[in-house]
Short mmCIF file of C-alpha atoms in Angstrom, two decimals:
data_model
loop_
_atom_site.label_atom_id
_atom_site.label_comp_id
_atom_site.label_asym_id
_atom_site.label_seq_id
_atom_site.Cartn_x
_atom_site.Cartn_y
_atom_site.Cartn_z
CA MET A 550 153.40 47.89 136.36
CA SER A 551 150.43 45.58 136.45
CA TYR A 552 147.43 45.69 134.14
CA THR A 553 144.02 44.06 133.89
CA LYS A 554 142.51 42.65 130.70
CA LEU A 555 139.09 43.92 129.69
CA ASN A 556 136.38 41.34 130.24
CA ARG A 557 134.07 40.45 127.36
CA GLU A 558 131.43 43.06 128.22
CA GLN A 559 134.05 45.80 128.71
CA LEU A 560 135.54 44.95 125.33
CA ALA A 561 132.08 45.04 123.76
CA ALA A 562 131.45 48.45 125.37
CA ARG A 563 134.75 49.74 123.97
CA VAL A 564 133.78 48.68 120.42
CA ALA A 565 130.27 50.12 120.85
CA ARG A 566 131.78 53.53 121.71
CA ASP A 567 133.08 53.80 118.11
CA ILE A 568 129.74 52.94 116.50
CA HIS A 569 127.63 56.03 116.05
CA GLU A 570 124.00 56.87 115.39
CA GLY A 571 122.88 56.06 111.85
CA MET A 572 125.60 53.54 111.06
CA TYR A 573 124.70 50.30 109.26
CA VAL A 574 126.55 47.53 111.08
CA ASN A 575 126.92 43.77 110.89
CA LEU A 576 128.06 42.06 114.08
CA GLY A 577 129.61 38.66 113.41
CA ILE A 578 128.69 35.58 115.38
CA GLY A 579 130.36 34.97 118.75
CA LEU A 580 132.05 37.80 120.63
CA PRO A 581 130.94 40.67 118.31
CA THR A 582 127.28 39.85 119.05
CA LEU A 583 127.81 41.31 122.55
CA VAL A 584 128.41 44.80 121.12
CA ALA A 585 124.65 45.17 120.57
CA ASN A 586 124.11 45.28 124.35
CA HIS A 587 126.19 48.45 124.71
CA PHE A 588 124.60 51.12 122.53
CA PRO A 589 123.02 53.91 124.59
CA ALA A 590 119.20 53.68 124.54
CA ASN A 591 118.78 56.95 122.64
CA VAL A 592 121.20 56.01 119.85
CA GLU A 593 119.78 54.41 116.69
CA VAL A 594 122.13 51.95 114.99
CA PHE A 595 120.95 49.73 112.12
CA LEU A 596 121.99 46.13 112.72
CA GLN A 597 122.06 43.89 109.66
CA SER A 598 121.98 40.10 109.82
CA GLU A 599 123.21 38.01 106.88
CA ASN A 600 120.10 35.83 106.82
CA GLY A 601 118.01 38.77 105.70
CA LEU A 602 117.20 41.30 108.42
CA LEU A 603 117.84 44.98 108.86
CA GLY A 604 116.86 46.65 112.11
CA MET A 605 117.54 43.58 114.22
CA GLY A 606 116.58 43.93 117.88
CA ALA A 607 117.44 42.16 121.12
CA ALA A 608 116.66 38.59 122.08
CA PRO A 609 112.96 38.00 122.80
CA ALA A 610 111.63 37.38 126.29
CA LYS A 611 111.61 33.72 127.26
CA GLY A 612 108.55 32.04 125.79
CA ASN A 613 108.30 34.54 122.90
CA GLU A 614 110.89 32.91 120.65
CA ASP A 615 109.95 32.63 116.96
CA PHE A 616 112.43 30.50 115.06
CA ASP A 617 111.51 32.15 111.75
CA LEU A 618 113.15 35.24 113.26
CA VAL A 619 116.75 34.36 114.03
CA ASN A 620 120.20 35.92 113.72
CA ALA A 621 123.26 34.65 111.84
CA GLY A 622 123.98 32.30 114.74
CA LYS A 623 120.39 30.97 114.36
CA GLN A 624 119.46 32.28 117.80
CA PRO A 625 116.04 33.92 118.24
CA VAL A 626 115.97 37.72 117.95
CA THR A 627 113.37 40.47 117.48
CA LEU A 628 112.85 43.08 114.78
CA LEU A 629 112.65 46.78 115.62
CA ALA A 630 109.82 48.96 114.33
CA GLY A 631 111.11 50.08 110.93
CA GLY A 632 113.01 46.85 110.38
CA SER A 633 112.77 44.84 107.15
CA PHE A 634 113.23 41.39 105.68
CA PHE A 635 114.88 40.53 102.34
CA HIS A 636 116.29 37.51 100.54
CA SER A 637 119.86 36.21 100.81
CA ALA A 638 121.11 37.66 97.51
CA ASP A 639 119.96 41.15 98.55
CA SER A 640 121.47 40.65 101.99
CA PHE A 641 124.89 39.86 100.54
CA ALA A 642 124.59 42.68 98.02
CA MET A 643 124.40 44.97 101.05
CA MET A 644 127.62 43.49 102.39
CA ARG A 645 129.54 43.11 99.17
CA ALA A 646 128.96 46.54 97.70
CA GLY A 647 129.92 48.64 100.71
CA HIS A 648 126.43 49.58 101.84
CA LEU A 649 127.37 48.58 105.39
CA ASP A 650 129.54 51.03 107.31
CA VAL A 651 131.16 48.47 109.57
CA ALA A 652 131.47 44.72 109.91
CA VAL A 653 132.77 43.54 113.30
CA LEU A 654 134.23 40.05 113.08
CA GLY A 655 135.92 37.57 115.35
CA ALA A 656 139.33 36.20 114.36
CA PHE A 657 141.80 33.38 114.83
CA GLN A 658 144.61 35.59 113.53
CA VAL A 659 145.15 39.04 112.05
CA ALA A 660 148.37 39.84 110.18
CA ALA A 661 150.19 43.17 110.01
CA ASN A 662 149.11 43.61 106.39
CA GLY A 663 145.43 43.25 107.36
CA ASP A 664 144.99 39.64 106.28
CA LEU A 665 142.26 37.98 108.33
CA ALA A 666 141.96 34.31 109.30
CA ASN A 667 138.70 33.32 110.98
CA TRP A 668 137.05 30.50 109.05
CA HIS A 669 139.15 27.36 109.24
CA THR A 670 142.01 26.03 111.31
CA GLY A 671 143.41 24.21 108.29
CA ASN A 672 143.37 20.98 110.29
CA PRO A 673 142.09 18.28 107.87
CA ALA A 674 140.15 16.63 110.71
CA ASP A 675 138.07 19.78 111.21
CA ILE A 676 135.02 20.19 109.00
CA PRO A 677 135.35 23.55 107.25
CA ALA A 678 132.46 26.04 107.38
CA VAL A 679 132.68 29.55 105.97
CA GLY A 680 129.16 31.00 106.06
CA GLY A 681 129.24 34.74 105.41
CA ALA A 682 132.76 35.30 106.78
CA MET A 683 134.49 35.90 103.44
CA ASP A 684 131.69 38.14 102.18
CA LEU A 685 131.74 40.25 105.35
CA ALA A 686 135.53 40.49 105.43
CA VAL A 687 135.84 42.30 102.12
CA GLY A 688 132.53 44.05 101.62
CA ALA A 689 131.89 46.59 104.36
CA LYS A 690 133.32 50.13 104.24
CA GLN A 691 135.40 49.12 107.27
CA THR A 692 136.17 45.68 108.66
CA TRP A 693 136.95 45.62 112.36
CA VAL A 694 138.13 42.63 114.34
CA MET A 695 137.10 42.05 117.93
CA MET A 696 138.98 39.27 119.68
CA GLU A 697 140.88 38.16 122.72
CA HIS A 698 144.51 39.17 122.27
CA PHE A 699 145.82 35.68 123.01
CA THR A 700 144.51 32.17 122.36
CA LYS A 701 143.59 29.97 125.31
CA ASP A 702 147.14 28.63 125.08
CA GLY A 703 148.59 32.13 125.36
CA VAL A 704 149.62 32.52 121.72
CA SER A 705 149.27 35.99 120.18
CA LYS A 706 146.53 36.34 117.57
CA LEU A 707 148.38 39.32 116.11
CA VAL A 708 150.91 37.86 113.70
CA GLU A 709 153.33 38.98 111.03
CA ARG A 710 151.73 36.50 108.61
CA CYS A 711 148.64 34.31 109.08
CA SER A 712 149.45 30.62 109.44
CA TYR A 713 145.77 29.64 109.24
CA PRO A 714 143.95 29.75 105.88
CA ILE A 715 142.88 33.33 105.27
CA THR A 716 139.35 34.69 105.00
CA GLY A 717 140.25 37.91 103.23
CA VAL A 718 143.33 39.66 101.89
CA ARG A 719 144.33 42.98 103.50
CA CYS A 720 140.80 43.60 104.68
CA VAL A 721 141.13 44.51 108.37
CA LYS A 722 141.23 48.19 109.26
CA ARG A 723 141.04 48.09 113.07
CA ILE A 724 141.44 45.51 115.84
CA TYR A 725 139.90 45.66 119.31
CA THR A 726 141.35 43.21 121.83
CA ASP A 727 141.07 42.79 125.58
CA LEU A 728 144.43 44.60 125.82
CA ALA A 729 144.54 47.21 123.08
CA VAL A 730 143.09 49.02 120.09
CA ILE A 731 145.25 48.70 116.99
CA ASP A 732 144.85 50.16 113.52
CA ILE A 733 146.36 48.72 110.38
CA VAL A 734 148.02 51.39 108.28
CA SER A 735 150.31 50.69 105.32
CA ASP A 736 150.84 47.02 106.25
CA GLN A 737 151.78 47.86 109.84
CA PHE A 738 150.15 47.57 113.27
CA VAL A 739 149.65 51.05 114.71
CA LEU A 740 148.92 51.02 118.44
CA ARG A 741 146.13 53.44 119.43
CA GLU A 742 145.31 52.44 123.01
CA THR A 743 146.34 49.96 125.65
CA VAL A 744 144.66 49.03 128.93
CA ALA A 745 145.92 51.00 131.95
CA GLY A 746 149.32 49.84 133.18
CA LEU A 747 150.38 48.16 129.93
CA SER A 748 153.10 49.89 127.92
CA ALA A 749 153.55 49.67 124.16
CA ALA A 750 156.91 47.96 124.69
CA GLN A 751 155.38 45.34 127.00
CA LEU A 752 152.55 44.64 124.58
CA SER A 753 154.97 44.33 121.68
CA GLU A 754 157.04 41.82 123.60
CA LEU A 755 154.00 39.82 124.71
CA SER A 756 152.56 39.80 121.19
CA GLY A 757 155.77 39.09 119.32
CA VAL A 758 154.99 41.79 116.76
CA SER A 759 156.11 45.37 116.28
CA PHE A 760 153.88 48.39 116.68
CA PHE A 761 154.34 51.73 114.97
CA MET B 1217 91.56 27.05 84.89
CA ILE B 1218 95.23 27.12 85.77
CA SER B 1219 96.17 25.70 89.11
CA LYS B 1220 99.67 24.87 90.25
CA ILE B 1221 98.31 23.50 93.51
CA VAL B 1222 98.86 19.78 94.00
CA ASP B 1223 97.14 17.81 96.72
CA SER B 1224 100.01 15.86 98.23
CA VAL B 1225 103.71 16.00 98.93
CA ALA B 1226 104.11 12.89 96.75
CA ALA B 1227 102.52 14.68 93.78
CA ALA B 1228 104.68 17.74 94.45
CA LEU B 1229 107.83 15.62 94.22
CA ALA B 1230 106.96 13.63 91.10
CA GLY B 1231 109.83 13.55 88.63
CA VAL B 1232 112.79 14.01 90.97
CA ASP B 1233 115.17 11.53 89.33
CA ASP B 1234 118.22 9.76 90.69
CA GLY B 1235 121.25 12.04 90.39
CA ALA B 1236 119.15 15.24 90.34
CA THR B 1237 120.39 18.56 91.71
CA VAL B 1238 117.92 19.80 94.32
CA MET B 1239 118.01 23.20 96.00
CA ILE B 1240 116.58 23.33 99.50
CA GLY B 1241 115.66 26.67 101.07
CA GLY B 1242 116.31 27.62 104.64
CA PHE B 1243 118.85 29.00 107.05
CA GLY B 1244 119.00 26.33 109.73
CA GLY B 1245 115.35 25.65 110.49
CA ALA B 1246 113.98 29.00 109.25
CA GLY B 1247 112.62 28.43 105.75
CA MET B 1248 113.54 24.74 105.67
CA PRO B 1249 110.68 22.97 103.81
CA THR B 1250 110.89 20.04 106.21
CA GLU B 1251 107.86 18.11 104.92
CA LEU B 1252 109.01 18.32 101.28
CA VAL B 1253 112.56 17.24 102.09
CA GLU B 1254 111.39 14.34 104.21
CA GLY B 1255 108.95 13.51 101.39
CA LEU B 1256 111.98 12.84 99.19
CA ILE B 1257 112.85 9.89 101.41
CA ALA B 1258 109.58 8.17 100.50
CA GLN B 1259 109.87 9.39 96.89
CA GLY B 1260 113.08 7.38 96.64
CA ALA B 1261 115.44 9.49 94.51
CA LYS B 1262 119.09 8.80 95.30
CA GLY B 1263 122.54 10.07 94.37
CA LEU B 1264 121.25 13.62 94.84
CA THR B 1265 123.30 16.81 94.81
CA ILE B 1266 121.84 19.17 97.41
CA VAL B 1267 122.31 22.94 97.31
CA SER B 1268 121.43 24.55 100.64
CA ASN B 1269 122.96 27.00 103.09
CA ASN B 1270 123.55 24.35 105.75
CA ALA B 1271 123.93 20.58 105.75
CA GLY B 1272 121.10 19.64 108.05
CA ASN B 1273 120.22 20.01 111.71
CA ALA B 1274 119.57 17.23 114.23
CA GLU B 1275 117.66 14.52 112.34
CA PHE B 1276 114.85 16.45 110.63
CA GLY B 1277 114.52 17.81 107.10
CA LEU B 1278 117.82 17.75 105.22
CA ALA B 1279 119.56 15.80 108.00
CA ALA B 1280 116.92 13.05 107.67
CA LEU B 1281 117.55 12.87 103.91
CA LEU B 1282 121.31 12.63 104.50
CA LYS B 1283 120.77 9.93 107.11
CA ALA B 1284 118.69 7.96 104.60
CA GLY B 1285 121.77 7.86 102.35
CA ARG B 1286 120.20 9.69 99.41
CA VAL B 1287 122.75 12.44 98.98
CA ARG B 1288 126.01 12.17 97.03
CA LYS B 1289 127.15 15.78 97.33
CA VAL B 1290 126.29 18.91 99.29
CA ILE B 1291 126.97 22.44 98.01
CA CYS B 1292 126.65 24.75 101.01
CA SER B 1293 128.26 27.54 103.02
CA PHE B 1294 128.03 26.34 106.60
CA PRO B 1295 127.84 22.58 107.18
CA ARG B 1296 129.34 22.49 110.67
CA GLN B 1297 126.88 23.48 113.40
CA ALA B 1298 126.12 22.45 116.95
CA ASP B 1299 123.61 19.87 115.70
CA SER B 1300 125.03 18.78 112.31
CA TYR B 1301 126.20 15.39 113.56
CA VAL B 1302 124.56 13.43 110.69
CA PHE B 1303 126.53 15.34 108.05
CA ASP B 1304 129.69 15.40 110.20
CA ALA B 1305 129.77 11.60 110.45
CA LEU B 1306 129.13 11.05 106.71
CA TYR B 1307 131.84 13.58 105.83
CA ARG B 1308 134.40 12.02 108.16
CA GLU B 1309 133.66 8.58 106.72
CA GLY B 1310 134.17 9.95 103.21
CA LYS B 1311 130.58 9.07 102.28
CA ILE B 1312 129.60 12.53 101.09
CA GLU B 1313 131.22 15.17 98.91
CA LEU B 1314 131.29 18.80 100.05
CA GLU B 1315 131.62 21.93 97.91
CA LEU B 1316 132.04 24.80 100.35
CA VAL B 1317 130.91 28.19 99.01
CA PRO B 1318 130.92 31.56 100.80
CA GLN B 1319 127.29 32.34 101.60
CA GLY B 1320 126.98 35.45 99.42
CA ASN B 1321 128.60 33.63 96.50
CA LEU B 1322 126.13 30.80 97.02
CA ALA B 1323 123.17 33.20 96.92
CA GLU B 1324 124.54 35.12 93.92
CA ARG B 1325 125.50 31.98 91.96
CA ILE B 1326 121.94 30.73 92.44
CA ARG B 1327 120.55 34.14 91.48
CA ALA B 1328 122.77 34.20 88.39
CA ALA B 1329 121.34 30.87 87.23
CA GLY B 1330 117.84 32.22 87.73
CA ALA B 1331 118.62 35.50 85.99
CA GLY B 1332 120.30 34.13 82.87
CA ILE B 1333 123.72 35.44 83.92
CA GLY B 1334 126.64 33.26 82.83
CA GLY B 1335 128.69 34.07 85.92
CA PHE B 1336 130.14 37.11 87.64
CA PHE B 1337 133.32 38.53 89.12
CA THR B 1338 133.42 39.15 92.89
CA LYS B 1339 136.04 40.31 95.37
CA VAL B 1340 134.82 37.71 97.85
CA GLY B 1341 137.24 34.86 98.39
CA PHE B 1342 140.10 36.33 96.39
CA GLY B 1343 143.43 34.97 97.63
CA THR B 1344 141.76 32.25 99.72
CA GLU B 1345 141.63 28.47 99.42
CA LEU B 1346 138.05 28.67 98.19
CA ALA B 1347 139.09 30.60 95.08
CA LYS B 1348 141.96 28.29 94.15
CA GLY B 1349 142.13 27.59 90.43
CA LYS B 1350 139.44 30.13 89.56
CA GLU B 1351 139.83 32.83 86.95
CA THR B 1352 140.74 36.25 88.38
CA ARG B 1353 140.67 39.74 86.95
CA GLU B 1354 141.69 43.21 88.08
CA ILE B 1355 138.72 45.58 87.98
CA ASN B 1356 139.08 49.22 89.07
CA GLY B 1357 142.35 48.38 90.79
CA GLU B 1358 141.01 45.50 92.86
CA MET B 1359 141.20 41.75 92.32
CA TYR B 1360 138.04 39.80 91.51
CA VAL B 1361 137.27 36.07 91.18
CA PHE B 1362 134.99 34.55 88.54
CA GLU B 1363 132.07 32.55 89.92
CA SER B 1364 129.71 30.37 87.87
CA PRO B 1365 125.94 29.95 88.12
CA ILE B 1366 124.45 27.05 90.08
CA TYR B 1367 121.50 25.48 88.26
CA ALA B 1368 119.08 22.93 89.68
CA ASP B 1369 116.50 20.44 88.50
CA PHE B 1370 114.27 21.12 91.50
CA ALA B 1371 114.00 23.75 94.21
CA LEU B 1372 112.11 22.89 97.38
CA ILE B 1373 111.19 26.02 99.29
CA LYS B 1374 108.89 27.09 102.09
CA ALA B 1375 106.59 30.09 101.95
CA GLU B 1376 103.80 31.38 104.15
CA GLN B 1377 101.07 32.10 101.59
CA GLY B 1378 100.52 31.24 97.97
CA ASP B 1379 97.79 31.28 95.33
CA ARG B 1380 96.96 28.98 92.40
CA TRP B 1381 99.13 31.04 90.04
CA GLY B 1382 102.14 30.42 92.28
CA ASN B 1383 102.57 33.89 93.78
CA LEU B 1384 104.32 33.64 97.13
CA VAL B 1385 104.69 35.59 100.37
CA TYR B 1386 107.22 34.46 102.95
CA ARG B 1387 107.34 34.79 106.73
CA LYS B 1388 110.02 36.88 108.48
CA ALA B 1389 113.61 35.63 108.05
CA ALA B 1390 112.34 32.32 106.67
CA ARG B 1391 112.50 34.06 103.26
CA ASN B 1392 116.32 33.78 102.95
CA PHE B 1393 117.19 31.59 99.92
CA GLY B 1394 113.59 30.94 98.78
CA PRO B 1395 113.23 33.71 96.17
CA VAL B 1396 116.54 33.06 94.40
CA MET B 1397 116.19 29.28 94.44
CA ALA B 1398 112.69 29.59 92.95
CA MET B 1399 114.25 31.44 90.00
CA ALA B 1400 117.12 28.99 89.47
CA ALA B 1401 115.40 25.60 89.26
CA LYS B 1402 113.62 24.00 86.31
CA THR B 1403 110.84 22.95 88.70
CA THR B 1404 110.16 24.87 91.90
CA VAL B 1405 107.97 23.30 94.54
CA ALA B 1406 106.75 25.58 97.34
CA SER B 1407 105.11 24.45 100.54
CA VAL B 1408 102.70 27.05 101.92
CA HIS B 1409 100.71 27.25 105.12
CA GLU B 1410 97.88 29.25 103.57
CA LEU B 1411 96.33 29.03 100.11
CA ARG B 1412 94.72 32.34 99.12
CA GLU B 1413 92.22 33.17 96.37
CA LEU B 1414 93.67 34.96 93.34
CA GLY B 1415 93.84 38.65 94.20
CA ALA B 1416 93.74 38.09 97.95
CA ILE B 1417 97.51 38.62 98.15
CA ASP B 1418 98.10 42.32 97.54
CA PRO B 1419 100.10 42.44 94.26
CA GLU B 1420 102.34 45.04 95.91
CA HIS B 1421 103.25 42.41 98.53
CA VAL B 1422 104.04 39.46 96.25
CA ILE B 1423 107.69 38.52 96.87
CA THR B 1424 108.05 35.66 94.38
CA PRO B 1425 105.92 36.14 91.23
CA GLY B 1426 104.20 32.94 90.11
CA ILE B 1427 106.29 32.55 86.95
CA PHE B 1428 109.07 31.12 89.16
CA VAL B 1429 106.86 28.51 90.84
CA GLN B 1430 105.56 25.33 89.20
CA ARG B 1431 103.92 23.45 92.10
CA LEU B 1432 102.43 24.40 95.47
CA VAL B 1433 101.32 22.13 98.25
CA LYS B 1434 99.59 23.13 101.46
CA ILE B 1435 101.25 21.95 104.66
CA PRO B 1436 99.53 22.50 108.03
CA ARG B 1437 101.24 25.15 110.11
CA ALA B 1438 103.72 24.00 112.73
CA ALA B 1439 106.08 26.14 114.75
CA THR B 1440 109.55 26.33 113.16
CA ILE B 1441 112.00 24.15 115.05
CA ALA B 1442 115.00 25.72 116.79
CA ALA B 1443 118.15 24.50 115.05
CA GLY B 1444 121.82 25.14 114.49
CA PHE B 1445 122.95 26.52 117.83
CA LYS B 1446 123.70 25.47 121.37
CA ALA B 1447 120.98 26.89 123.64
#
């Protein structure tokens, strides 16, 4: 049987479906940022940004950018009515102490035991940068990963053990990819959904990991 | 009459010695006290250790200071950005030392210094390269890493409004590291766009109480520069 990968917006819409009214959520830079475009208009979700915003809104109209009001990727954003500003130590207290319901992060690799690698390739020629990745990985009530299932070279990002330097130990609870939704339960990948036309056996073979 | 207001950037930066540790506020361009940082170039201090979230953008502010060769070491969370080419080149040539710190640990280590806390245990970073060699402890069944305070000789921060007692109000997300850095440094210098009479800032709205600020200098308002991302 043939199958079609979700595109980036479809994947974002799939993640958004599991985020409900009233949740406090941090969307990591890159792919997870797209999730914000897919909440229904009548649903109120509190978006937190590591640089000190709660109640973050959409990008401003062209010409209305204010570069004192940016997101974690330093792109201009807006603040919703009811939003607030706070300093960096308070912002990370929110993350670290489980005040956020969900953090959605990108990843280079996720291991079956929930280890996450998303901050550094380990290549000495690459300049390392960690930002808030390690704080977000371990702090939220749930850490979700949103990523393409394979690298550009076709290598599975689901692995038995991370070969890249890790960001957090056993921190990932759920993974959304362009092919599947996978939970991590008791150090194992548990397959919850696949795209139409893709069987569990096929996905397991393509990914080189076992699903339970 | 007490006034912490000084009339020039040069006066605001008096006493920054060679080898000093200087905290610089900002998240990319937001909250970066560009005029104060660039003032350090003229001031002349060298061999500086800089504590800041990033390691400079394009060639303004912190990047200009790096380019002038005044910085020995950077303690930061996110040096590599779309426009961090000044730092990138110095790092690759081995001309600058980097201590990489997860952003929340950076903020809390600065806060600890300002709050008289001798360090703290955190789950963040446990089991990673950035916690190598650090003391660990099991607390309530989870593993924590010990992190030490980061102290500074000077903090250079940017606020929106201030008064002669040093009370500060920030603007939007430009607040970021300003309040904790103000607490952690022996001498905190704040640039402000507006100087207000005592009492004109509603005491309920003061974000940084004046006790944490030693010098203020008024800088004419200019739009914050976009930085740190590919448009």
